[in-house]
Amino acid sequence: MTDDADTQNTGRRIQSVENACEIIEAVQESHSATLQELNERIELSQGTLHTYLATLTDCGFLTKDNDTYQLGFRFVTMGEHVRNETELYTAGQEEVDKLADRSGEYVHLVVENDGREVAIYERRGEHAVGMDYHLQLREAPQHLHDSASGKAILSCLSDERVEKIINREGLSRQTQHTITDRETLYDELEAIQERGYATNDEEEIRGLRAIGAPILDNDGIVVGAVSVTAPTSRLKGSRFDTEIPEMVMEAANLIEVNLEMTSFDRDT
């Protein structure tokens, strides 16, 4: 296909695929839903909606228990495949495990996808808390502006890209400490660039702090971030100011080295 043809196709959509995606997202958001519940949310006739549900169920993307639909286990195997094929996961898994052992806290390896962060791997340290919160990180993309890993990624993006993300996602307030104006956020991103790591001081969840550092590829392009999250009662003083930041930046550096070696092995 020529470049002209690509340009002409920009913005074109297949309606049936969009409908199927909307149904899947609605089932995910509801955890489970009946035909009637979905019919109230989605602008399709009940007969058409039922046909979509039957097709998605036959393909393994949904399961049906009596009159209730849920996401199918096919997403589990597909998700595992996507993660296992991601070079950052291969390069970072061992370092995340080590960092969790050293810090005793929750450690996340995240990537940016469509203006939000997605956790592709996490490890629970010996003293880690907040299981429900960390499960939420795994199940749904999160905002970038209120997390340590998200701000670490934002600090490495162009101003134009950051502006597009803010325009689309906004700067919603999660706690009284969340950054909600652009000027303050840009000042924060500049500070992150200078010191090499980002902090989350109860900006996403009250009582939790985090330290995150960006991970760059061989061309200096940010490909993700690694972060440590802990209660404010443990992540304070020198542990918040120097000890954990040094651990996180070291882990990010080692992951970058692993990525370099992966690229070298692939090219030889």
mmCIF file of C-alpha atoms in Angstrom:
data_model
loop_
_atom_site.group_PDB
_atom_site.id
_atom_site.type_symbol
_atom_site.label_atom_id
_atom_site.label_comp_id
_atom_site.label_asym_id
_atom_site.label_seq_id
_atom_site.Cartn_x
_atom_site.Cartn_y
_atom_site.Cartn_z
ATOM 1 C CA MET A 1 0.000 0.000 0.000
ATOM 2 C CA THR A 2 1.298 3.425 -0.891
ATOM 3 C CA ASP A 3 1.766 6.311 1.518
ATOM 4 C CA ASP A 4 -1.114 8.116 -0.229
ATOM 5 C CA ALA A 5 -3.390 5.163 0.418
ATOM 6 C CA ASP A 6 -2.308 5.072 4.073
ATOM 7 C CA THR A 7 -3.145 8.758 4.370
ATOM 8 C CA GLN A 8 -6.560 8.264 2.802
ATOM 9 C CA ASN A 9 -7.346 5.422 5.217
ATOM 10 C CA THR A 10 -6.469 7.486 8.295
ATOM 11 C CA GLY A 11 -9.551 7.803 10.476
ATOM 12 C CA ARG A 12 -11.489 5.014 8.739
ATOM 13 C CA ARG A 13 -13.056 2.450 11.079
ATOM 14 C CA ILE A 14 -14.859 -0.875 10.749
ATOM 15 C CA GLN A 15 -18.090 -0.386 12.669
ATOM 16 C CA SER A 16 -18.585 -4.053 13.537
ATOM 17 C CA VAL A 17 -15.137 -4.226 15.130
ATOM 18 C CA GLU A 18 -15.837 -1.052 17.117
ATOM 19 C CA ASN A 19 -19.117 -2.564 18.298
ATOM 20 C CA ALA A 20 -17.380 -5.737 19.448
ATOM 21 C CA CYS A 21 -14.752 -3.717 21.312
ATOM 22 C CA GLU A 22 -17.448 -1.647 23.012
ATOM 23 C CA ILE A 23 -19.209 -4.808 24.176
ATOM 24 C CA ILE A 24 -15.989 -6.308 25.544
ATOM 25 C CA GLU A 25 -15.151 -3.087 27.404
ATOM 26 C CA ALA A 26 -18.666 -2.899 28.842
ATOM 27 C CA VAL A 27 -18.427 -6.466 30.143
ATOM 28 C CA GLN A 28 -15.017 -5.723 31.639
ATOM 29 C CA GLU A 29 -16.229 -2.583 33.403
ATOM 30 C CA SER A 30 -19.255 -4.440 34.799
ATOM 31 C CA HIS A 31 -17.210 -7.563 35.688
ATOM 32 C CA SER A 32 -20.263 -9.478 34.473
ATOM 33 C CA ALA A 33 -23.433 -8.409 32.692
ATOM 34 C CA THR A 34 -26.667 -9.773 31.303
ATOM 35 C CA LEU A 35 -28.020 -9.178 27.823
ATOM 36 C CA GLN A 36 -30.537 -6.731 29.238
ATOM 37 C CA GLU A 37 -27.865 -4.770 31.149
ATOM 38 C CA LEU A 38 -25.674 -4.537 28.066
ATOM 39 C CA ASN A 39 -28.653 -3.534 25.926
ATOM 40 C CA GLU A 40 -29.189 -0.524 28.219
ATOM 41 C CA ARG A 41 -25.588 0.621 27.689
ATOM 42 C CA ILE A 42 -24.950 -0.145 24.030
ATOM 43 C CA GLU A 43 -26.863 1.390 21.113
ATOM 44 C CA LEU A 44 -27.660 -1.803 19.247
ATOM 45 C CA SER A 45 -30.919 -3.674 18.848
ATOM 46 C CA GLN A 46 -31.288 -6.552 21.276
ATOM 47 C CA GLY A 47 -31.208 -9.063 18.423
ATOM 48 C CA THR A 48 -28.001 -7.601 16.969
ATOM 49 C CA LEU A 49 -26.402 -7.422 20.391
ATOM 50 C CA HIS A 50 -27.294 -11.055 21.052
ATOM 51 C CA THR A 51 -25.598 -12.039 17.777
ATOM 52 C CA TYR A 52 -22.428 -10.208 18.793
ATOM 53 C CA LEU A 53 -22.458 -11.881 22.219
ATOM 54 C CA ALA A 54 -22.944 -15.313 20.685
ATOM 55 C CA THR A 55 -20.066 -14.749 18.258
ATOM 56 C CA LEU A 56 -17.713 -13.437 20.950
ATOM 57 C CA THR A 57 -18.616 -16.400 23.151
ATOM 58 C CA ASP A 58 -17.985 -18.907 20.354
ATOM 59 C CA CYS A 59 -14.570 -17.280 19.758
ATOM 60 C CA GLY A 60 -13.653 -17.561 23.441
ATOM 61 C CA PHE A 61 -13.593 -13.838 24.185
ATOM 62 C CA LEU A 62 -16.659 -14.119 26.432
ATOM 63 C CA THR A 63 -18.109 -16.866 28.595
ATOM 64 C CA LYS A 64 -21.780 -17.292 29.462
ATOM 65 C CA ASP A 65 -23.087 -18.596 32.773
ATOM 66 C CA ASN A 66 -26.876 -18.816 32.670
ATOM 67 C CA ASP A 67 -27.803 -15.307 31.468
ATOM 68 C CA THR A 68 -24.585 -13.572 32.533
ATOM 69 C CA TYR A 69 -21.591 -12.790 30.345
ATOM 70 C CA GLN A 70 -17.978 -12.426 31.533
ATOM 71 C CA LEU A 71 -14.633 -12.016 29.803
ATOM 72 C CA GLY A 72 -13.201 -15.310 28.584
ATOM 73 C CA PHE A 73 -9.918 -16.910 29.533
ATOM 74 C CA ARG A 74 -8.647 -16.411 26.000
ATOM 75 C CA PHE A 75 -7.610 -12.927 27.108
ATOM 76 C CA VAL A 76 -5.309 -14.487 29.707
ATOM 77 C CA THR A 77 -3.320 -16.475 27.170
ATOM 78 C CA MET A 78 -3.261 -13.577 24.713
ATOM 79 C CA GLY A 79 -2.072 -11.208 27.450
ATOM 80 C CA GLU A 80 0.677 -13.611 28.469
ATOM 81 C CA HIS A 81 1.809 -13.828 24.861
ATOM 82 C CA VAL A 82 1.949 -10.039 24.513
ATOM 83 C CA ARG A 83 3.914 -9.685 27.740
ATOM 84 C CA ASN A 84 6.344 -12.510 26.972
ATOM 85 C CA GLU A 85 7.084 -10.996 23.564
ATOM 86 C CA THR A 86 7.895 -7.607 25.122
ATOM 87 C CA GLU A 87 11.654 -7.012 25.337
ATOM 88 C CA LEU A 88 11.253 -4.794 28.399
ATOM 89 C CA TYR A 89 9.606 -7.643 30.312
ATOM 90 C CA THR A 90 12.398 -10.047 29.379
ATOM 91 C CA ALA A 91 15.070 -7.515 30.306
ATOM 92 C CA GLY A 92 13.377 -6.319 33.482
ATOM 93 C CA GLN A 93 11.804 -9.291 35.226
ATOM 94 C CA GLU A 94 14.891 -10.413 37.144
ATOM 95 C CA GLU A 95 15.816 -6.869 38.185
ATOM 96 C CA VAL A 96 12.281 -6.238 39.434
ATOM 97 C CA ASP A 97 12.487 -9.399 41.530
ATOM 98 C CA LYS A 98 15.815 -8.302 43.004
ATOM 99 C CA LEU A 99 14.529 -4.817 43.769
ATOM 100 C CA ALA A 100 11.483 -6.243 45.547
ATOM 101 C CA ASP A 101 13.731 -8.469 47.653
ATOM 102 C CA ARG A 102 16.034 -5.584 48.538
ATOM 103 C CA SER A 103 13.336 -3.036 49.296
ATOM 104 C CA GLY A 104 10.778 -5.400 50.776
ATOM 105 C CA GLU A 105 8.040 -3.438 48.978
ATOM 106 C CA TYR A 106 5.901 -3.643 45.855
ATOM 107 C CA VAL A 107 7.829 -3.094 42.617
ATOM 108 C CA HIS A 108 6.204 -2.441 39.239
ATOM 109 C CA LEU A 109 7.512 -2.512 35.688
ATOM 110 C CA VAL A 110 5.282 -0.353 33.503
ATOM 111 C CA VAL A 111 4.945 0.876 29.934
ATOM 112 C CA GLU A 112 3.067 3.794 28.425
ATOM 113 C CA ASN A 113 0.208 2.852 26.122
ATOM 114 C CA ASP A 114 -2.060 5.395 24.464
ATOM 115 C CA GLY A 115 -1.368 8.045 27.096
ATOM 116 C CA ARG A 116 -1.736 5.812 30.159
ATOM 117 C CA GLU A 117 0.482 3.425 32.072
ATOM 118 C CA VAL A 118 0.112 -0.337 31.989
ATOM 119 C CA ALA A 119 1.851 -2.618 34.493
ATOM 120 C CA ILE A 120 3.424 -5.541 32.640
ATOM 121 C CA TYR A 121 5.059 -7.100 35.695
ATOM 122 C CA GLU A 122 5.080 -6.642 39.451
ATOM 123 C CA ARG A 123 6.699 -8.325 42.416
ATOM 124 C CA ARG A 124 5.548 -8.219 46.027
ATOM 125 C CA GLY A 125 8.300 -7.756 48.591
ATOM 126 C CA GLU A 126 8.262 -9.241 52.080
ATOM 127 C CA HIS A 127 6.642 -6.188 53.714
ATOM 128 C CA ALA A 128 4.468 -5.017 50.810
ATOM 129 C CA VAL A 129 0.886 -3.884 51.482
ATOM 130 C CA GLY A 130 -2.118 -2.750 49.462
ATOM 131 C CA MET A 131 -2.975 -5.882 47.476
ATOM 132 C CA ASP A 132 -6.278 -4.497 46.119
ATOM 133 C CA TYR A 133 -4.596 -1.332 44.847
ATOM 134 C CA HIS A 134 -1.887 -3.269 43.047
ATOM 135 C CA LEU A 135 -4.427 -5.637 41.501
ATOM 136 C CA GLN A 136 -6.203 -2.568 40.134
ATOM 137 C CA LEU A 137 -2.964 -1.408 38.514
ATOM 138 C CA ARG A 138 -2.710 -4.743 36.776
ATOM 139 C CA GLU A 139 -6.285 -4.801 35.497
ATOM 140 C CA ALA A 140 -6.732 -1.318 34.034
ATOM 141 C CA PRO A 141 -4.519 1.394 32.481
ATOM 142 C CA GLN A 142 -3.811 4.243 34.916
ATOM 143 C CA HIS A 143 -3.169 7.966 34.532
ATOM 144 C CA LEU A 144 0.433 9.104 34.182
ATOM 145 C CA HIS A 145 0.345 12.441 36.007
ATOM 146 C CA ASP A 146 -0.280 11.109 39.523
ATOM 147 C CA SER A 147 2.150 8.165 39.760
ATOM 148 C CA ALA A 148 5.920 7.991 40.127
ATOM 149 C CA SER A 149 6.379 5.678 37.152
ATOM 150 C CA GLY A 150 3.969 7.732 35.053
ATOM 151 C CA LYS A 151 5.720 11.018 35.771
ATOM 152 C CA ALA A 152 9.082 9.352 35.121
ATOM 153 C CA ILE A 153 7.833 8.402 31.650
ATOM 154 C CA LEU A 154 6.297 11.830 31.014
ATOM 155 C CA SER A 155 9.602 13.512 31.882
ATOM 156 C CA CYS A 156 11.227 11.783 28.900
ATOM 157 C CA LEU A 157 8.539 12.571 26.342
ATOM 158 C CA SER A 158 8.506 15.617 24.087
ATOM 159 C CA ASP A 159 6.499 18.657 25.189
ATOM 160 C CA GLU A 160 4.185 18.061 22.251
ATOM 161 C CA ARG A 161 3.502 14.478 23.304
ATOM 162 C CA VAL A 162 2.936 15.481 26.935
ATOM 163 C CA GLU A 163 0.535 18.193 25.816
ATOM 164 C CA LYS A 164 -1.456 15.735 23.733
ATOM 165 C CA ILE A 165 -1.734 13.342 26.667
ATOM 166 C CA ILE A 166 -2.889 16.099 29.017
ATOM 167 C CA ASN A 167 -5.419 17.375 26.484
ATOM 168 C CA ARG A 168 -6.862 13.889 26.101
ATOM 169 C CA GLU A 169 -6.625 12.500 29.638
ATOM 170 C CA GLY A 170 -6.820 15.661 31.731
ATOM 171 C CA LEU A 171 -5.241 16.120 35.162
ATOM 172 C CA SER A 172 -7.849 14.588 37.423
ATOM 173 C CA ARG A 173 -7.487 14.916 41.193
ATOM 174 C CA GLN A 174 -7.107 11.701 43.174
ATOM 175 C CA THR A 175 -6.012 13.214 46.501
ATOM 176 C CA GLN A 176 -5.297 16.678 47.866
ATOM 177 C CA HIS A 177 -1.680 16.203 46.772
ATOM 178 C CA THR A 178 -2.372 15.401 43.107
ATOM 179 C CA ILE A 179 -0.868 17.802 40.574
ATOM 180 C CA THR A 180 -3.801 19.251 38.650
ATOM 181 C CA ASP A 181 -2.358 22.217 36.720
ATOM 182 C CA ARG A 182 -0.018 22.155 33.740
ATOM 183 C CA GLU A 183 2.567 24.648 34.960
ATOM 184 C CA THR A 184 3.180 22.722 38.176
ATOM 185 C CA LEU A 185 3.378 19.450 36.279
ATOM 186 C CA TYR A 186 5.904 20.835 33.784
ATOM 187 C CA ASP A 187 8.035 22.166 36.655
ATOM 188 C CA GLU A 188 7.879 18.710 38.242
ATOM 189 C CA LEU A 189 8.891 16.984 35.002
ATOM 190 C CA GLU A 190 11.873 19.318 34.668
ATOM 191 C CA ALA A 191 12.970 18.458 38.207
ATOM 192 C CA ILE A 192 12.632 14.749 37.422
ATOM 193 C CA GLN A 193 14.891 15.151 34.387
ATOM 194 C CA GLU A 194 17.550 16.761 36.560
ATOM 195 C CA ARG A 195 17.572 14.247 39.420
ATOM 196 C CA GLY A 196 16.807 11.098 37.404
ATOM 197 C CA TYR A 197 13.774 9.840 39.316
ATOM 198 C CA ALA A 198 10.168 10.772 40.107
ATOM 199 C CA THR A 199 8.243 10.727 43.363
ATOM 200 C CA ASN A 200 4.610 10.126 44.191
ATOM 201 C CA ASP A 201 3.943 11.654 47.594
ATOM 202 C CA GLU A 202 0.372 10.492 48.317
ATOM 203 C CA GLU A 203 -0.708 11.875 44.937
ATOM 204 C CA GLU A 204 -2.600 8.767 43.846
ATOM 205 C CA ILE A 205 -3.550 7.025 47.098
ATOM 206 C CA ARG A 206 -3.513 8.619 50.543
ATOM 207 C CA GLY A 207 -0.920 6.927 52.737
ATOM 208 C CA LEU A 208 1.225 5.594 49.898
ATOM 209 C CA ARG A 209 4.433 6.950 48.420
ATOM 210 C CA ALA A 210 6.432 5.751 45.442
ATOM 211 C CA ILE A 211 9.720 6.282 43.634
ATOM 212 C CA GLY A 212 9.994 5.697 39.879
ATOM 213 C CA ALA A 213 12.774 5.907 37.302
ATOM 214 C CA PRO A 214 12.499 5.905 33.499
ATOM 215 C CA ILE A 215 13.967 3.158 31.343
ATOM 216 C CA LEU A 216 15.476 4.208 28.011
ATOM 217 C CA ASP A 217 16.330 2.100 24.977
ATOM 218 C CA ASN A 218 19.548 2.200 22.967
ATOM 219 C CA ASP A 219 18.379 5.344 21.148
ATOM 220 C CA GLY A 220 17.527 7.206 24.340
ATOM 221 C CA ILE A 221 13.773 6.754 23.872
ATOM 222 C CA VAL A 222 11.749 5.981 26.976
ATOM 223 C CA VAL A 223 10.256 2.477 26.858
ATOM 224 C CA GLY A 224 8.928 2.207 30.397
ATOM 225 C CA ALA A 225 9.669 2.766 34.051
ATOM 226 C CA VAL A 226 10.311 0.844 37.255
ATOM 227 C CA SER A 227 8.925 1.925 40.623
ATOM 228 C CA VAL A 228 8.786 1.034 44.314
ATOM 229 C CA THR A 229 5.585 1.710 46.287
ATOM 230 C CA ALA A 230 5.316 1.678 50.094
ATOM 231 C CA PRO A 231 3.359 3.175 52.991
ATOM 232 C CA THR A 232 4.422 6.662 54.079
ATOM 233 C CA SER A 233 5.281 5.223 57.485
ATOM 234 C CA ARG A 234 8.125 3.228 55.903
ATOM 235 C CA LEU A 235 9.027 5.390 52.909
ATOM 236 C CA LYS A 236 10.231 8.519 54.702
ATOM 237 C CA GLY A 237 13.410 10.378 55.644
ATOM 238 C CA SER A 238 16.582 9.136 53.993
ATOM 239 C CA ARG A 239 14.747 6.065 52.715
ATOM 240 C CA PHE A 240 12.464 8.330 50.667
ATOM 241 C CA ASP A 241 15.130 10.899 49.778
ATOM 242 C CA THR A 242 18.139 8.729 48.886
ATOM 243 C CA GLU A 243 18.029 5.011 49.702
ATOM 244 C CA ILE A 244 15.072 3.861 47.587
ATOM 245 C CA PRO A 245 15.749 6.376 44.766
ATOM 246 C CA GLU A 246 19.269 4.970 44.424
ATOM 247 C CA MET A 247 17.908 1.405 44.335
ATOM 248 C CA VAL A 248 15.303 2.295 41.721
ATOM 249 C CA MET A 249 17.731 4.177 39.471
ATOM 250 C CA GLU A 250 20.210 1.308 39.715
ATOM 251 C CA ALA A 251 17.499 -1.170 38.703
ATOM 252 C CA ALA A 252 16.499 1.046 35.765
ATOM 253 C CA ASN A 253 20.127 1.232 34.642
ATOM 254 C CA LEU A 254 20.563 -2.544 34.837
ATOM 255 C CA ILE A 255 17.389 -3.075 32.823
ATOM 256 C CA GLU A 256 18.749 -0.671 30.207
ATOM 257 C CA VAL A 257 21.957 -2.727 30.050
ATOM 258 C CA ASN A 258 19.891 -5.887 29.593
ATOM 259 C CA LEU A 259 17.993 -4.205 26.773
ATOM 260 C CA GLU A 260 21.294 -3.225 25.156
ATOM 261 C CA MET A 261 22.515 -6.815 25.362
ATOM 262 C CA THR A 262 19.250 -8.106 23.907
ATOM 263 C CA SER A 263 19.616 -5.722 20.964
ATOM 264 C CA PHE A 264 23.259 -6.739 20.512
ATOM 265 C CA ASP A 265 22.399 -10.459 20.504
ATOM 266 C CA ARG A 266 19.625 -9.888 17.984
ATOM 267 C CA ASP A 267 21.877 -7.946 15.616
ATOM 268 C CA THR A 268 24.766 -10.431 15.663
#
